[in-house]
Amino acid sequence: MEKPIQIDDIGGKMATEAATGGATEVATLGGGCFWCTEAIYQQLKGVLSVESGYTGGHVPNPDYEMICSGETGHAEVVRLTFDPAVISYREILQVFFTNHDPTTLNRQGNDEGTQYRSVIYYHSPEQEATARQVMAEMASVWDGTIVTEISPATFFYKAEDFHQNFYRDNPYQGYCAFVIEPKLAHFRRLFAAKLKGA
């Protein structure tokens, strides 16, 4: 099986220049199956790239089968590169907290296991502070207690090619049609002004 690629730059500011000529930033988020989270952020204005992958575990170079065992400690996440001149980290997190259920421990819908936990991996003290503030603000939106983990970013392992752009490449696949599409419809209603092309 193809092994994921390890990417170990965990800094929040990237040397890469955005289309606007300014520095880009990175966010790493886990909100259940990364196919769903990837599909949402790919449509958000100011998000320049989205990669599905694994982080937060204790086993080096994990693959999807290892992750699914629940024994590596990794979460399914997306790593976003975004232009903070177009969309702020705070807005990235507002999308995050309204497009998955952060009150369910290690579960999103029928996807169950620690790899599906709600988690924010911060890349700087500023991101940590913003994450804690936004999570506190979002507590009133949900009936249950938010259980989202907030932890420092560690090694990111890019998932296998099969998992990249999954919804875009397979929109009629069963999981995409019955799980991802309803989430996207909800997202598009809430954030219509923030969509690419809006």
PDB file of C-alpha atoms in Angstrom:
ATOM      1  CA  MET A   1       0.000   0.000   0.000  1.00  0.00           C
ATOM      2  CA  GLU A   2       1.192   3.489  -0.825  1.00  0.00           C
ATOM      3  CA  LYS A   3       2.612   5.259   2.245  1.00  0.00           C
ATOM      4  CA  PRO A   4       1.558   8.787   3.146  1.00  0.00           C
ATOM      5  CA  ILE A   5       4.081  11.594   2.921  1.00  0.00           C
ATOM      6  CA  GLN A   6       5.431  13.089   6.129  1.00  0.00           C
ATOM      7  CA  ILE A   7       5.338  16.867   6.217  1.00  0.00           C
ATOM      8  CA  ASP A   8       6.995  18.180   9.321  1.00  0.00           C
ATOM      9  CA  ASP A   9       6.811  21.942   8.894  1.00  0.00           C
ATOM     10  CA  ILE A  10       4.518  22.845  11.765  1.00  0.00           C
ATOM     11  CA  GLY A  11       4.993  26.614  11.718  1.00  0.00           C
ATOM     12  CA  GLY A  12       1.892  28.746  11.348  1.00  0.00           C
ATOM     13  CA  LYS A  13       3.442  31.229   8.913  1.00  0.00           C
ATOM     14  CA  MET A  14       4.603  29.834   5.605  1.00  0.00           C
ATOM     15  CA  ALA A  15       7.359  31.245   3.421  1.00  0.00           C
ATOM     16  CA  THR A  16       5.104  30.723   0.416  1.00  0.00           C
ATOM     17  CA  GLU A  17       3.562  33.849  -1.025  1.00  0.00           C
ATOM     18  CA  ALA A  18      -0.167  33.943  -1.649  1.00  0.00           C
ATOM     19  CA  ALA A  19      -1.658  35.222  -4.879  1.00  0.00           C
ATOM     20  CA  THR A  20      -2.053  38.604  -3.205  1.00  0.00           C
ATOM     21  CA  GLY A  21       1.673  38.738  -2.420  1.00  0.00           C
ATOM     22  CA  GLY A  22       1.215  38.293   1.329  1.00  0.00           C
ATOM     23  CA  ALA A  23       2.302  35.464   3.591  1.00  0.00           C
ATOM     24  CA  THR A  24      -0.067  32.528   3.923  1.00  0.00           C
ATOM     25  CA  GLU A  25      -0.982  30.652   7.089  1.00  0.00           C
ATOM     26  CA  VAL A  26      -1.727  27.032   7.926  1.00  0.00           C
ATOM     27  CA  ALA A  27      -4.588  25.516   9.925  1.00  0.00           C
ATOM     28  CA  THR A  28      -4.935  21.844  10.868  1.00  0.00           C
ATOM     29  CA  LEU A  29      -8.400  20.601  11.829  1.00  0.00           C
ATOM     30  CA  GLY A  30     -10.138  17.297  12.484  1.00  0.00           C
ATOM     31  CA  GLY A  31     -13.922  17.160  12.297  1.00  0.00           C
ATOM     32  CA  GLY A  32     -14.707  13.525  11.563  1.00  0.00           C
ATOM     33  CA  CYS A  33     -14.022  11.927   8.188  1.00  0.00           C
ATOM     34  CA  PHE A  34     -11.538  14.077   6.298  1.00  0.00           C
ATOM     35  CA  TRP A  35     -13.481  13.632   3.062  1.00  0.00           C
ATOM     36  CA  CYS A  36     -16.237  15.851   4.534  1.00  0.00           C
ATOM     37  CA  THR A  37     -13.948  18.486   6.002  1.00  0.00           C
ATOM     38  CA  GLU A  38     -11.865  18.684   2.830  1.00  0.00           C
ATOM     39  CA  ALA A  39     -14.951  19.186   0.639  1.00  0.00           C
ATOM     40  CA  ILE A  40     -16.158  22.089   2.790  1.00  0.00           C
ATOM     41  CA  TYR A  41     -12.878  24.006   2.940  1.00  0.00           C
ATOM     42  CA  GLN A  42     -12.160  23.546  -0.766  1.00  0.00           C
ATOM     43  CA  GLN A  43     -15.191  25.783  -1.432  1.00  0.00           C
ATOM     44  CA  LEU A  44     -14.230  28.539   1.017  1.00  0.00           C
ATOM     45  CA  LYS A  45     -12.905  31.821  -0.342  1.00  0.00           C
ATOM     46  CA  GLY A  46      -9.326  32.482   0.805  1.00  0.00           C
ATOM     47  CA  VAL A  47      -8.434  28.808   1.263  1.00  0.00           C
ATOM     48  CA  LEU A  48      -5.628  28.140  -1.209  1.00  0.00           C
ATOM     49  CA  SER A  49      -5.100  24.414  -0.668  1.00  0.00           C
ATOM     50  CA  VAL A  50      -6.536  21.552   1.380  1.00  0.00           C
ATOM     51  CA  GLU A  51      -4.721  18.286   2.082  1.00  0.00           C
ATOM     52  CA  SER A  52      -6.206  15.308   3.875  1.00  0.00           C
ATOM     53  CA  GLY A  53      -3.906  13.526   6.285  1.00  0.00           C
ATOM     54  CA  TYR A  54      -3.122  12.153   9.706  1.00  0.00           C
ATOM     55  CA  THR A  55      -1.633  13.774  12.807  1.00  0.00           C
ATOM     56  CA  GLY A  56      -1.630  13.617  16.586  1.00  0.00           C
ATOM     57  CA  GLY A  57      -0.517  10.004  16.960  1.00  0.00           C
ATOM     58  CA  HIS A  58       2.491   8.085  18.234  1.00  0.00           C
ATOM     59  CA  VAL A  59       3.247   5.735  15.321  1.00  0.00           C
ATOM     60  CA  PRO A  60       5.518   7.069  12.548  1.00  0.00           C
ATOM     61  CA  ASN A  61       4.415   6.900   8.902  1.00  0.00           C
ATOM     62  CA  PRO A  62       0.884   5.593   9.466  1.00  0.00           C
ATOM     63  CA  ASP A  63      -1.331   4.500   6.592  1.00  0.00           C
ATOM     64  CA  TYR A  64      -5.116   4.460   6.370  1.00  0.00           C
ATOM     65  CA  GLU A  65      -5.487   0.862   7.545  1.00  0.00           C
ATOM     66  CA  MET A  66      -3.368   1.601  10.610  1.00  0.00           C
ATOM     67  CA  ILE A  67      -5.416   4.719  11.365  1.00  0.00           C
ATOM     68  CA  CYS A  68      -8.668   2.759  11.120  1.00  0.00           C
ATOM     69  CA  SER A  69      -7.460   0.355  13.809  1.00  0.00           C
ATOM     70  CA  GLY A  70      -7.677   3.230  16.285  1.00  0.00           C
ATOM     71  CA  GLU A  71      -4.369   2.139  17.808  1.00  0.00           C
ATOM     72  CA  THR A  72      -1.997   4.761  16.381  1.00  0.00           C
ATOM     73  CA  GLY A  73      -3.537   7.753  18.150  1.00  0.00           C
ATOM     74  CA  HIS A  74      -3.820   9.760  14.932  1.00  0.00           C
ATOM     75  CA  ALA A  75      -6.824  11.805  13.873  1.00  0.00           C
ATOM     76  CA  GLU A  76      -8.079  12.234  10.335  1.00  0.00           C
ATOM     77  CA  VAL A  77      -7.443  15.917   9.624  1.00  0.00           C
ATOM     78  CA  VAL A  78      -7.214  18.483   6.895  1.00  0.00           C
ATOM     79  CA  ARG A  79      -4.291  20.840   6.574  1.00  0.00           C
ATOM     80  CA  LEU A  80      -5.358  24.166   5.065  1.00  0.00           C
ATOM     81  CA  THR A  81      -3.174  26.832   3.550  1.00  0.00           C
ATOM     82  CA  PHE A  82      -5.098  30.097   3.565  1.00  0.00           C
ATOM     83  CA  ASP A  83      -4.671  33.775   2.850  1.00  0.00           C
ATOM     84  CA  PRO A  84      -5.357  35.721   6.067  1.00  0.00           C
ATOM     85  CA  ALA A  85      -5.958  38.858   4.002  1.00  0.00           C
ATOM     86  CA  VAL A  86      -9.060  37.129   2.597  1.00  0.00           C
ATOM     87  CA  ILE A  87     -10.209  34.903   5.467  1.00  0.00           C
ATOM     88  CA  SER A  88      -9.138  34.986   9.093  1.00  0.00           C
ATOM     89  CA  TYR A  89      -8.251  32.045  11.307  1.00  0.00           C
ATOM     90  CA  ARG A  90     -11.278  32.988  13.422  1.00  0.00           C
ATOM     91  CA  GLU A  91     -13.542  32.596  10.368  1.00  0.00           C
ATOM     92  CA  ILE A  92     -11.894  29.265   9.530  1.00  0.00           C
ATOM     93  CA  LEU A  93     -12.837  28.083  13.032  1.00  0.00           C
ATOM     94  CA  GLN A  94     -16.384  29.438  12.835  1.00  0.00           C
ATOM     95  CA  VAL A  95     -16.878  27.270   9.756  1.00  0.00           C
ATOM     96  CA  PHE A  96     -15.310  24.341  11.634  1.00  0.00           C
ATOM     97  CA  PHE A  97     -17.613  24.580  14.656  1.00  0.00           C
ATOM     98  CA  THR A  98     -20.796  24.916  12.603  1.00  0.00           C
ATOM     99  CA  ASN A  99     -20.138  22.100  10.113  1.00  0.00           C
ATOM    100  CA  HIS A 100     -19.542  19.138  12.394  1.00  0.00           C
ATOM    101  CA  ASP A 101     -20.866  18.178  15.824  1.00  0.00           C
ATOM    102  CA  PRO A 102     -18.163  19.134  18.344  1.00  0.00           C
ATOM    103  CA  THR A 103     -20.168  17.672  21.244  1.00  0.00           C
ATOM    104  CA  THR A 104     -19.792  14.006  20.267  1.00  0.00           C
ATOM    105  CA  LEU A 105     -16.665  12.343  21.610  1.00  0.00           C
ATOM    106  CA  ASN A 106     -14.732  10.346  19.000  1.00  0.00           C
ATOM    107  CA  ARG A 107     -17.687  10.220  16.640  1.00  0.00           C
ATOM    108  CA  GLN A 108     -19.368  12.003  13.735  1.00  0.00           C
ATOM    109  CA  GLY A 109     -22.597  10.348  12.665  1.00  0.00           C
ATOM    110  CA  ASN A 110     -21.888   6.690  11.941  1.00  0.00           C
ATOM    111  CA  ASP A 111     -18.127   7.285  11.823  1.00  0.00           C
ATOM    112  CA  GLU A 112     -16.885   6.177  15.232  1.00  0.00           C
ATOM    113  CA  GLY A 113     -13.380   5.935  16.695  1.00  0.00           C
ATOM    114  CA  THR A 114     -10.655   8.187  18.066  1.00  0.00           C
ATOM    115  CA  GLN A 115      -9.509   8.934  14.510  1.00  0.00           C
ATOM    116  CA  TYR A 116     -12.780  10.855  14.033  1.00  0.00           C
ATOM    117  CA  ARG A 117     -12.352  13.092  17.085  1.00  0.00           C
ATOM    118  CA  SER A 118     -13.055  16.810  16.965  1.00  0.00           C
ATOM    119  CA  VAL A 119      -9.665  18.499  17.222  1.00  0.00           C
ATOM    120  CA  ILE A 120      -7.835  21.725  16.460  1.00  0.00           C
ATOM    121  CA  TYR A 121      -4.055  21.535  16.095  1.00  0.00           C
ATOM    122  CA  TYR A 122      -2.674  25.027  16.544  1.00  0.00           C
ATOM    123  CA  HIS A 123       0.506  26.291  14.878  1.00  0.00           C
ATOM    124  CA  SER A 124       1.200  29.299  17.088  1.00  0.00           C
ATOM    125  CA  PRO A 125       0.261  30.768  20.479  1.00  0.00           C
ATOM    126  CA  GLU A 126      -2.032  33.167  18.619  1.00  0.00           C
ATOM    127  CA  GLN A 127      -3.886  30.289  16.983  1.00  0.00           C
ATOM    128  CA  GLU A 128      -4.245  28.553  20.344  1.00  0.00           C
ATOM    129  CA  ALA A 129      -5.731  31.681  21.935  1.00  0.00           C
ATOM    130  CA  THR A 130      -8.127  32.187  19.022  1.00  0.00           C
ATOM    131  CA  ALA A 131      -9.188  28.532  19.103  1.00  0.00           C
ATOM    132  CA  ARG A 132     -10.002  28.684  22.813  1.00  0.00           C
ATOM    133  CA  GLN A 133     -11.889  31.947  22.398  1.00  0.00           C
ATOM    134  CA  VAL A 134     -13.961  30.761  19.433  1.00  0.00           C
ATOM    135  CA  MET A 135     -14.735  27.455  21.164  1.00  0.00           C
ATOM    136  CA  ALA A 136     -16.009  29.347  24.216  1.00  0.00           C
ATOM    137  CA  GLU A 137     -18.140  31.587  21.998  1.00  0.00           C
ATOM    138  CA  MET A 138     -19.617  28.605  20.148  1.00  0.00           C
ATOM    139  CA  ALA A 139     -20.649  26.839  23.373  1.00  0.00           C
ATOM    140  CA  SER A 140     -24.015  28.616  23.310  1.00  0.00           C
ATOM    141  CA  VAL A 141     -24.781  27.286  19.820  1.00  0.00           C
ATOM    142  CA  TRP A 142     -24.767  23.639  20.922  1.00  0.00           C
ATOM    143  CA  ASP A 143     -27.003  21.894  23.471  1.00  0.00           C
ATOM    144  CA  GLY A 144     -24.241  19.552  24.628  1.00  0.00           C
ATOM    145  CA  THR A 145     -20.773  20.312  25.955  1.00  0.00           C
ATOM    146  CA  ILE A 146     -18.126  20.902  23.294  1.00  0.00           C
ATOM    147  CA  VAL A 147     -15.455  18.202  23.562  1.00  0.00           C
ATOM    148  CA  THR A 148     -13.107  19.505  20.859  1.00  0.00           C
ATOM    149  CA  GLU A 149      -9.463  18.846  21.687  1.00  0.00           C
ATOM    150  CA  ILE A 150      -7.053  21.775  21.268  1.00  0.00           C
ATOM    151  CA  SER A 151      -3.435  20.638  20.952  1.00  0.00           C
ATOM    152  CA  PRO A 152      -0.148  21.829  19.442  1.00  0.00           C
ATOM    153  CA  ALA A 153       0.475  20.761  15.843  1.00  0.00           C
ATOM    154  CA  THR A 154       2.824  17.828  15.372  1.00  0.00           C
ATOM    155  CA  PHE A 155       4.007  15.871  12.329  1.00  0.00           C
ATOM    156  CA  PHE A 156       1.452  15.839   9.522  1.00  0.00           C
ATOM    157  CA  TYR A 157       1.330  12.780   7.280  1.00  0.00           C
ATOM    158  CA  LYS A 158      -0.379  13.415   3.958  1.00  0.00           C
ATOM    159  CA  ALA A 159      -2.950  10.698   3.278  1.00  0.00           C
ATOM    160  CA  GLU A 160      -2.788   8.418   0.269  1.00  0.00           C
ATOM    161  CA  ASP A 161      -3.710   9.902  -3.126  1.00  0.00           C
ATOM    162  CA  PHE A 162      -7.014   7.998  -3.072  1.00  0.00           C
ATOM    163  CA  HIS A 163      -8.196  10.231  -0.211  1.00  0.00           C
ATOM    164  CA  GLN A 164      -7.243  13.568  -1.763  1.00  0.00           C
ATOM    165  CA  ASN A 165     -10.079  15.499  -3.450  1.00  0.00           C
ATOM    166  CA  PHE A 166     -12.367  12.579  -2.684  1.00  0.00           C
ATOM    167  CA  TYR A 167     -15.718  14.357  -2.957  1.00  0.00           C
ATOM    168  CA  ARG A 168     -14.654  16.370  -5.996  1.00  0.00           C
ATOM    169  CA  ASP A 169     -13.614  13.209  -7.836  1.00  0.00           C
ATOM    170  CA  ASN A 170     -16.450  10.946  -6.593  1.00  0.00           C
ATOM    171  CA  PRO A 171     -19.568  13.105  -6.071  1.00  0.00           C
ATOM    172  CA  TYR A 172     -22.003  10.245  -6.742  1.00  0.00           C
ATOM    173  CA  GLN A 173     -20.309   7.679  -4.501  1.00  0.00           C
ATOM    174  CA  GLY A 174     -22.679   6.598  -1.695  1.00  0.00           C
ATOM    175  CA  TYR A 175     -20.907   8.290   1.227  1.00  0.00           C
ATOM    176  CA  CYS A 176     -20.490  11.472  -0.799  1.00  0.00           C
ATOM    177  CA  ALA A 177     -24.147  11.608  -1.827  1.00  0.00           C
ATOM    178  CA  PHE A 178     -25.693  10.734   1.528  1.00  0.00           C
ATOM    179  CA  VAL A 179     -23.229  12.186   4.071  1.00  0.00           C
ATOM    180  CA  ILE A 180     -21.046  14.845   2.453  1.00  0.00           C
ATOM    181  CA  GLU A 181     -23.600  16.514   0.165  1.00  0.00           C
ATOM    182  CA  PRO A 182     -26.050  17.349   3.012  1.00  0.00           C
ATOM    183  CA  LYS A 183     -23.163  18.843   5.012  1.00  0.00           C
ATOM    184  CA  LEU A 184     -22.132  20.905   2.006  1.00  0.00           C
ATOM    185  CA  ALA A 185     -25.687  22.143   1.501  1.00  0.00           C
ATOM    186  CA  HIS A 186     -25.795  23.275   5.153  1.00  0.00           C
ATOM    187  CA  PHE A 187     -22.395  24.956   4.784  1.00  0.00           C
ATOM    188  CA  ARG A 188     -23.402  26.766   1.583  1.00  0.00           C
ATOM    189  CA  ARG A 189     -26.540  28.152   3.233  1.00  0.00           C
ATOM    190  CA  LEU A 190     -24.675  29.453   6.284  1.00  0.00           C
ATOM    191  CA  PHE A 191     -21.639  30.845   4.488  1.00  0.00           C
ATOM    192  CA  ALA A 192     -22.960  31.826   1.047  1.00  0.00           C
ATOM    193  CA  ALA A 193     -21.018  35.098   1.036  1.00  0.00           C
ATOM    194  CA  LYS A 194     -17.757  33.282   1.823  1.00  0.00           C
ATOM    195  CA  LEU A 195     -17.902  30.795  -1.042  1.00  0.00           C
ATOM    196  CA  LYS A 196     -15.425  30.926  -3.900  1.00  0.00           C
ATOM    197  CA  GLY A 197     -17.048  32.759  -6.777  1.00  0.00           C
ATOM    198  CA  ALA A 198     -19.530  34.569  -4.516  1.00  0.00           C
TER     199      ALA A 198
END
